[in-house]
PDB file of C-alpha atoms in Angstrom:
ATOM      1  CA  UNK R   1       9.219 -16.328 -63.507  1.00 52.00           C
ATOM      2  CA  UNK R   2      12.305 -14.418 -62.319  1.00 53.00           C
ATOM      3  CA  UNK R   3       9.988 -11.047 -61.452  1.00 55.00           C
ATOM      4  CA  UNK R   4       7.916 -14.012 -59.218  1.00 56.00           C
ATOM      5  CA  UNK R   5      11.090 -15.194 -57.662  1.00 52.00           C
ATOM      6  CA  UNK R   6      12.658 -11.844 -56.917  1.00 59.00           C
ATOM      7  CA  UNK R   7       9.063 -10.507 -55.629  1.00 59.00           C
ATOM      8  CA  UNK R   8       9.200 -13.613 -53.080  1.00 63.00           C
ATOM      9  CA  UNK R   9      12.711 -13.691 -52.262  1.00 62.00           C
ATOM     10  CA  UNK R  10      12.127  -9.823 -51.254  1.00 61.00           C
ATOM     11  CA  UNK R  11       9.212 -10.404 -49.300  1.00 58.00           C
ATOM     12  CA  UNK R  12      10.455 -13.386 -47.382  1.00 56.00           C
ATOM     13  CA  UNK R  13      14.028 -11.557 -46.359  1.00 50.00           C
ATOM     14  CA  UNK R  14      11.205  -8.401 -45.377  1.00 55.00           C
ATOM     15  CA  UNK R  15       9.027 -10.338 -43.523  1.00 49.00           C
ATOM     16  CA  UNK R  16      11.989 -12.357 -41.439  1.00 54.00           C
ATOM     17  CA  UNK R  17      13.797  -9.082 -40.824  1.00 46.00           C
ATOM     18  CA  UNK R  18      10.564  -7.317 -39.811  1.00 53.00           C
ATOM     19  CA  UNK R  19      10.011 -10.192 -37.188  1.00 53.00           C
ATOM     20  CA  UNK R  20      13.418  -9.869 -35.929  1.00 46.00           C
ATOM     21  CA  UNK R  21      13.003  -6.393 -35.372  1.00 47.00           C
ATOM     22  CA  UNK R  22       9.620  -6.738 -33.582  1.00 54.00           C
ATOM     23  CA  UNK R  23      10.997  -9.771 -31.239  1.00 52.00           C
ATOM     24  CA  UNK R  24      14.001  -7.806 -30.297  1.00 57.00           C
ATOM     25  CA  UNK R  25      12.078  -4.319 -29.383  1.00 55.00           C
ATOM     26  CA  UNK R  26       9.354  -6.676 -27.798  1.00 58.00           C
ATOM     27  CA  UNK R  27      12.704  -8.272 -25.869  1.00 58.00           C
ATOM     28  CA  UNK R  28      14.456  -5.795 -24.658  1.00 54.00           C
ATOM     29  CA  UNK R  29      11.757  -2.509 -24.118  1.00 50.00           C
ATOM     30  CA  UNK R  30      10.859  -3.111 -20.339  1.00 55.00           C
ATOM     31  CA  UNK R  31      14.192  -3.897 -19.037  1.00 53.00           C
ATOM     32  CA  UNK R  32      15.474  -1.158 -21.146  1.00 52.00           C
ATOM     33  CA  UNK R  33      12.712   1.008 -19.683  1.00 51.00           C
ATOM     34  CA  UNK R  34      13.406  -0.387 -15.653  1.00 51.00           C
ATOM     35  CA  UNK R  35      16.928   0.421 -16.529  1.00 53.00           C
ATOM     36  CA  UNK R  36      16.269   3.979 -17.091  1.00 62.00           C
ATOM     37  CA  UNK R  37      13.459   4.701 -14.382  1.00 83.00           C
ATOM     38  CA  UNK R  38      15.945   3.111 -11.538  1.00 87.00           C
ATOM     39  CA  UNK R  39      18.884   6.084 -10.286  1.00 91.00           C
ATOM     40  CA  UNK R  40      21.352   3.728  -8.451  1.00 90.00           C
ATOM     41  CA  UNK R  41      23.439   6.803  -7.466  1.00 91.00           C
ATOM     42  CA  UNK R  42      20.255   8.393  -6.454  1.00 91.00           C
ATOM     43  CA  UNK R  43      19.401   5.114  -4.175  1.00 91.00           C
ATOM     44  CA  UNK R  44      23.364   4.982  -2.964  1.00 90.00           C
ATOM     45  CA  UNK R  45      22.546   8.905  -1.971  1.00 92.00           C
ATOM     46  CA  UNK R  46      19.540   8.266  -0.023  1.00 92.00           C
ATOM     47  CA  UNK R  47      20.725   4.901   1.796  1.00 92.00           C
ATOM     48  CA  UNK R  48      24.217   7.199   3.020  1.00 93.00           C
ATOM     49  CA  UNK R  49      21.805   9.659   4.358  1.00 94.00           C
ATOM     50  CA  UNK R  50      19.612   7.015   6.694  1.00 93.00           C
ATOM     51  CA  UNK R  51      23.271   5.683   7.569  1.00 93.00           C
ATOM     52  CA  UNK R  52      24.505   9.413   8.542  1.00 95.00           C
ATOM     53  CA  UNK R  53      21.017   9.512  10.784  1.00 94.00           C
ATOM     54  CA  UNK R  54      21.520   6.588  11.983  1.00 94.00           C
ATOM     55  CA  UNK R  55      24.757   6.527  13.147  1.00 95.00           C
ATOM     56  CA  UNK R  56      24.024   9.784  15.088  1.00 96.00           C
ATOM     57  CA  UNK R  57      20.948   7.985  16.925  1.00 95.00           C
ATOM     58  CA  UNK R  58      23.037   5.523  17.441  1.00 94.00           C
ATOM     59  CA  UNK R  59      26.212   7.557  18.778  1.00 94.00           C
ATOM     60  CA  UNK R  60      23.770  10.016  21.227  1.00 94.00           C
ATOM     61  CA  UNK R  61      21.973   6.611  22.842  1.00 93.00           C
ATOM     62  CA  UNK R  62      18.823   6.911  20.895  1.00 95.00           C
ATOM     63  CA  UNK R  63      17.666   3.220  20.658  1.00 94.00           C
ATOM     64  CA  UNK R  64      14.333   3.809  19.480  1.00 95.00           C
ATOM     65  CA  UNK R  65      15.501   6.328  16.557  1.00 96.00           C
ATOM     66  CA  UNK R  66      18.048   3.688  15.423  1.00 95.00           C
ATOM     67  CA  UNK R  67      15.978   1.045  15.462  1.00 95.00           C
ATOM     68  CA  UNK R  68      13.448   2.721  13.092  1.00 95.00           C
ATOM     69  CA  UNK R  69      16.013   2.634  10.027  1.00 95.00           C
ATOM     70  CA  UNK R  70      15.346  -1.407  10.421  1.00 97.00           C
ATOM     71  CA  UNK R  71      12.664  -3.321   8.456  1.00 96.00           C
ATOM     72  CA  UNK R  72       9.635  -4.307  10.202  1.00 95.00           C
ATOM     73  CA  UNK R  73      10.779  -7.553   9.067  1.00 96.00           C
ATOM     74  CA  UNK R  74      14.368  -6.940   9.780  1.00 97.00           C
ATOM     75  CA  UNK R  75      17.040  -9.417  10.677  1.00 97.00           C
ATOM     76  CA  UNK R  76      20.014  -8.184  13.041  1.00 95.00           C
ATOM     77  CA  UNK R  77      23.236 -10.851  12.771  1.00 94.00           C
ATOM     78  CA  UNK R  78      26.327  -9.233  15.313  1.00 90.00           C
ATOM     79  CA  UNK R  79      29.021 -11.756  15.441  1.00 89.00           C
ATOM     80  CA  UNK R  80      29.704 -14.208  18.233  1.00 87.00           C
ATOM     81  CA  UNK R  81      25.796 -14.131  18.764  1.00 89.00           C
ATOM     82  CA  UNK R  82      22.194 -15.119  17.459  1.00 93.00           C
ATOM     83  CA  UNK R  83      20.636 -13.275  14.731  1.00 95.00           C
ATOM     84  CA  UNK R  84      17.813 -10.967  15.760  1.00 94.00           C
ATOM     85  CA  UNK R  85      14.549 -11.052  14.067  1.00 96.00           C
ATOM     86  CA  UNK R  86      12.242  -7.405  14.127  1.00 96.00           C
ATOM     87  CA  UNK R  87      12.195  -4.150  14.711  1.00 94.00           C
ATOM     88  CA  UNK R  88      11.221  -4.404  18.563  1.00 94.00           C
ATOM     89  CA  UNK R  89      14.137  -7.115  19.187  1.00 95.00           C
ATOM     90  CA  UNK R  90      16.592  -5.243  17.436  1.00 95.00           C
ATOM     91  CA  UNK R  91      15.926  -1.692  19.450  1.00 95.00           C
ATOM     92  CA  UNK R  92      16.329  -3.960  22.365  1.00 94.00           C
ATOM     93  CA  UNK R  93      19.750  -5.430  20.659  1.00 90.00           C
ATOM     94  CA  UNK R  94      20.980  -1.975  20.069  1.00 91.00           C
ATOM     95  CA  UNK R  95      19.889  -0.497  23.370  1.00 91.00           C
ATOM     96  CA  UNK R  96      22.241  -3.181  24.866  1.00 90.00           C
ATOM     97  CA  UNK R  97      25.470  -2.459  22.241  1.00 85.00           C
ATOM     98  CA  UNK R  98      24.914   1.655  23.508  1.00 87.00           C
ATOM     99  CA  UNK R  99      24.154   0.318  27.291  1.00 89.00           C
ATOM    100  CA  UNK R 100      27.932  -0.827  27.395  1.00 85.00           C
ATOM    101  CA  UNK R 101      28.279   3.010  26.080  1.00 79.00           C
ATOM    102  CA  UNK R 102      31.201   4.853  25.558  1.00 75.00           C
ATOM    103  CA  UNK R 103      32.071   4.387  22.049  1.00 84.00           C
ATOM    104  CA  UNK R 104      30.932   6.233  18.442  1.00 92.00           C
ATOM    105  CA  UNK R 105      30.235   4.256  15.365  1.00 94.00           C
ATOM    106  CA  UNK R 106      31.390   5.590  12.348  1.00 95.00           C
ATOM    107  CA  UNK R 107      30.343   3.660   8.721  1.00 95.00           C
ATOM    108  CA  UNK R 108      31.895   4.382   5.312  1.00 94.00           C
ATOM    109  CA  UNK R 109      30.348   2.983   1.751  1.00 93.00           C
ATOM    110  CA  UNK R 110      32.344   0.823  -0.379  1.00 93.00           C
ATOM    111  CA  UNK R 111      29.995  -0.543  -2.653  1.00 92.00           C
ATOM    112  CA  UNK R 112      26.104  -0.291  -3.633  1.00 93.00           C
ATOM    113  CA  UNK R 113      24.569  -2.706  -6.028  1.00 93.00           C
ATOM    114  CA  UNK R 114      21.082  -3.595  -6.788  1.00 95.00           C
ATOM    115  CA  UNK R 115      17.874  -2.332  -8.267  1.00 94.00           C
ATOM    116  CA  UNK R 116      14.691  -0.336  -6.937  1.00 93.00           C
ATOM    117  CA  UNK R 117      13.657  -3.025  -4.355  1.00 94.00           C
ATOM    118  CA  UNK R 118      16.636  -3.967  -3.198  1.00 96.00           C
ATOM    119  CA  UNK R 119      20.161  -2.970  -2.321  1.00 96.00           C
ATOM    120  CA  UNK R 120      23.082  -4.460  -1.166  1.00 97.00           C
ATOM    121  CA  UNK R 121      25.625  -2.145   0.449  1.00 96.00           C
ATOM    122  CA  UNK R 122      29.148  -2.891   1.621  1.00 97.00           C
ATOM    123  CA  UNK R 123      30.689  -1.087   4.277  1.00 96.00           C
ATOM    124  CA  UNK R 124      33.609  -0.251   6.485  1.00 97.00           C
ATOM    125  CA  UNK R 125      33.030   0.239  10.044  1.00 96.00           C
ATOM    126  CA  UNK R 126      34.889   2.005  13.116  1.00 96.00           C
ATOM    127  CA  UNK R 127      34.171   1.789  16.705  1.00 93.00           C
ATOM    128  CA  UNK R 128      36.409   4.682  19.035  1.00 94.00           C
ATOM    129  CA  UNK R 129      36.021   5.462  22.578  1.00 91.00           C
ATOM    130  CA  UNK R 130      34.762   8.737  24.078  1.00 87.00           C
ATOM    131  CA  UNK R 131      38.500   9.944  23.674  1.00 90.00           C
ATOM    132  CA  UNK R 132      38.257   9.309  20.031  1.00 91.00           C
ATOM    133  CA  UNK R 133      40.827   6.215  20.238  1.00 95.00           C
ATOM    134  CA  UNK R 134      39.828   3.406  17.673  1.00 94.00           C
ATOM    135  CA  UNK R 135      38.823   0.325  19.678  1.00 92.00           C
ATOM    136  CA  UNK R 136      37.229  -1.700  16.738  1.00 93.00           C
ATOM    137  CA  UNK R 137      37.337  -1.605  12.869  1.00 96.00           C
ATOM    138  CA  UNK R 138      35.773  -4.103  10.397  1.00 96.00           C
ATOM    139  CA  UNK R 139      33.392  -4.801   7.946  1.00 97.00           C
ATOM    140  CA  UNK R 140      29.480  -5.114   6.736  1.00 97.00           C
ATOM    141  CA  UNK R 141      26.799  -6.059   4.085  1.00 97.00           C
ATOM    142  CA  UNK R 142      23.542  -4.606   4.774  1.00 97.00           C
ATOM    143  CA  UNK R 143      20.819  -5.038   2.454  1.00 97.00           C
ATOM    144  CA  UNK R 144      18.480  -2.303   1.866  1.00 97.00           C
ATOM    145  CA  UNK R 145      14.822  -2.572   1.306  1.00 96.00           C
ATOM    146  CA  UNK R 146      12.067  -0.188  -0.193  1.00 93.00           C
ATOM    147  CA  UNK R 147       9.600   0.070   2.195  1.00 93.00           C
ATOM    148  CA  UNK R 148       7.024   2.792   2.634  1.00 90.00           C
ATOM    149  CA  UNK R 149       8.806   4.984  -0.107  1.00 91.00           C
ATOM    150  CA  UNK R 150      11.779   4.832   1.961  1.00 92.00           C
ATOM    151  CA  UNK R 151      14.796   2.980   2.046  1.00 95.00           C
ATOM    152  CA  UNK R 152      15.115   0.574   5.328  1.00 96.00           C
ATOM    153  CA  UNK R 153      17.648  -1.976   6.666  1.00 96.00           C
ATOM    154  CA  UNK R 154      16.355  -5.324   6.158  1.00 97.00           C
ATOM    155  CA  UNK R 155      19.561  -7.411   6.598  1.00 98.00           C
ATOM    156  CA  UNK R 156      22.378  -6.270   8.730  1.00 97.00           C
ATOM    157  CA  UNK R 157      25.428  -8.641   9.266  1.00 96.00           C
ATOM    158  CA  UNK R 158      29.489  -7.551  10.133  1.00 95.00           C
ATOM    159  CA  UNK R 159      32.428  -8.444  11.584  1.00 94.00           C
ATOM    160  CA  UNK R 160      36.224  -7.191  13.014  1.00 93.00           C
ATOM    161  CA  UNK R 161      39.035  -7.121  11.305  1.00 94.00           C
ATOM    162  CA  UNK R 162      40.875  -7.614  15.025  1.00 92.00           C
ATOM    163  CA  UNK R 163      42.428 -10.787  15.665  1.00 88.00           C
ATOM    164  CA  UNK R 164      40.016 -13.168  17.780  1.00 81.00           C
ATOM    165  CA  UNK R 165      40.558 -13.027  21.428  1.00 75.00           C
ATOM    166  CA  UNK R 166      42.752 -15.854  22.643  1.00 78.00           C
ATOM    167  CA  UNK R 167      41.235 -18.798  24.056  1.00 77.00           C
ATOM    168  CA  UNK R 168      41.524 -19.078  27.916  1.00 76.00           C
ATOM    169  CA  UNK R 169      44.553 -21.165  29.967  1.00 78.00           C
ATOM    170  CA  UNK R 170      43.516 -24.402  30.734  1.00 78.00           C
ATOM    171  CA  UNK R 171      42.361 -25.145  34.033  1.00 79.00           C
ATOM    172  CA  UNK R 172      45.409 -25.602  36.787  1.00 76.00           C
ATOM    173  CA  UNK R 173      45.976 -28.944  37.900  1.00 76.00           C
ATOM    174  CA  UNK R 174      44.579 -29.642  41.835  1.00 72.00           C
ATOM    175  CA  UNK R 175      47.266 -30.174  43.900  1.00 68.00           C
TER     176      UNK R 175
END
C-alpha cells in the first residue's frame, strides 16, 4: 500500500510540475522571442538618421524632401495652430515655416521607446537665424511608424520653452 501511495504521490507532483513547465514555456516563448528579434538601439539609429536628413531638407528649403519623412497618414500639430492631416498638407505646412526663411532647425534625441511598429521619440529642438543666433528652443514627441520597411513620422507635436508673447494693450479710450 505504501509502494501504491509513493508511486502516486510521485506521479501527481511529476505530472503538476510537468504542466507548470509546459504553461510557462507556452507563456512566455513569443514575447521572449519578439523581445529578441526587435533592436531598439538599432530603431533609435535609424530614426536619428531620417531626423539628420530631414533637418537638412528642411534647413536648404526643400519642402518636398521634408515632407517625405511624414506618414502618408501623418498628422502635423505646431503650436498656436490646427493640426495638419497628410503628407500633401504637411509639405504645404512646412513650405510655409521655410517661406518665413532665415532660420536652421537643429533636433537632439532624448528618449526612444517602443517596439518594431512603433516609436515614440522625445526631442529637444533649436531654431537660430542665418547668423547662427538662437531665436527658439523647445521641445517634441514624434511618433515613429514602420512603413514600407522604413521608419516614417506619423505624429509630430512641440512646443517653446520661451515665455508666451504678452497679450496686447487694451484699446485707448476715444476722446
Amino acid at each position: 500500500m505504501r509502494k501504491s501511495l509513493n508511486f502516486i504521490t510521485s506521479t501527481m507532483v511529476f505530472v503538476t510540475l510537468t504542466t507548470l513547465l509546459w504553461v510557462s514555456v507556452s507563456c512566455n516563448s513569443p514575447q521572449k522571442e519578439k523581445e529578441a528579434t526587435f533592436d531598439k538601439v538599432a530603431a533609435m539609429q535609424a530614426i536619428e538618421k531620417e531626423n539628420k536628413i530631414f533637418t537638412e531638407a528642411f534647413n536648404k528649403g526643400d519642402s518636398i524632401t521634408a515632407a517625405s519623412y511624414y506618414a502618408t497618414d501623418a498628422k502635423f500639430m505646431p503650436p498656436n495652430q490646427k493640426a495638419v492631416l497628410g503628407r500633401d498638407k504637411i509639405q504645404t505646412g512646412i513650405g510655409e515655416y521655410i517661406k518665413m526663411g532665415g532660420f536652421n532647425l537643429s533636433l537632439k534625441t532624448i528618449d526612444v521607446w517602443g517596439d518594431e511598429n512603433m516609436m515614440t521619440v522625445e526631442e529637444e529642438w533649436t531654431m537660430m537665424d542665418k547668423d547662427g543666433k538662437e531665436i527658439d528652443h523647445g521641445k517634441s514627441l514624434e511618433l515613429w511608424k514602420m512603413e514600407d520597411g522604413k521608419w516614417k513620422l506619423f505624429r509630430d507635436i512641440f512646443n517653446s520653452d520661451m515665455p508666451c508673447m504678452p497679450p496686447p494693450p487694451p484699446p485707448m479710450p476715444a476722446k
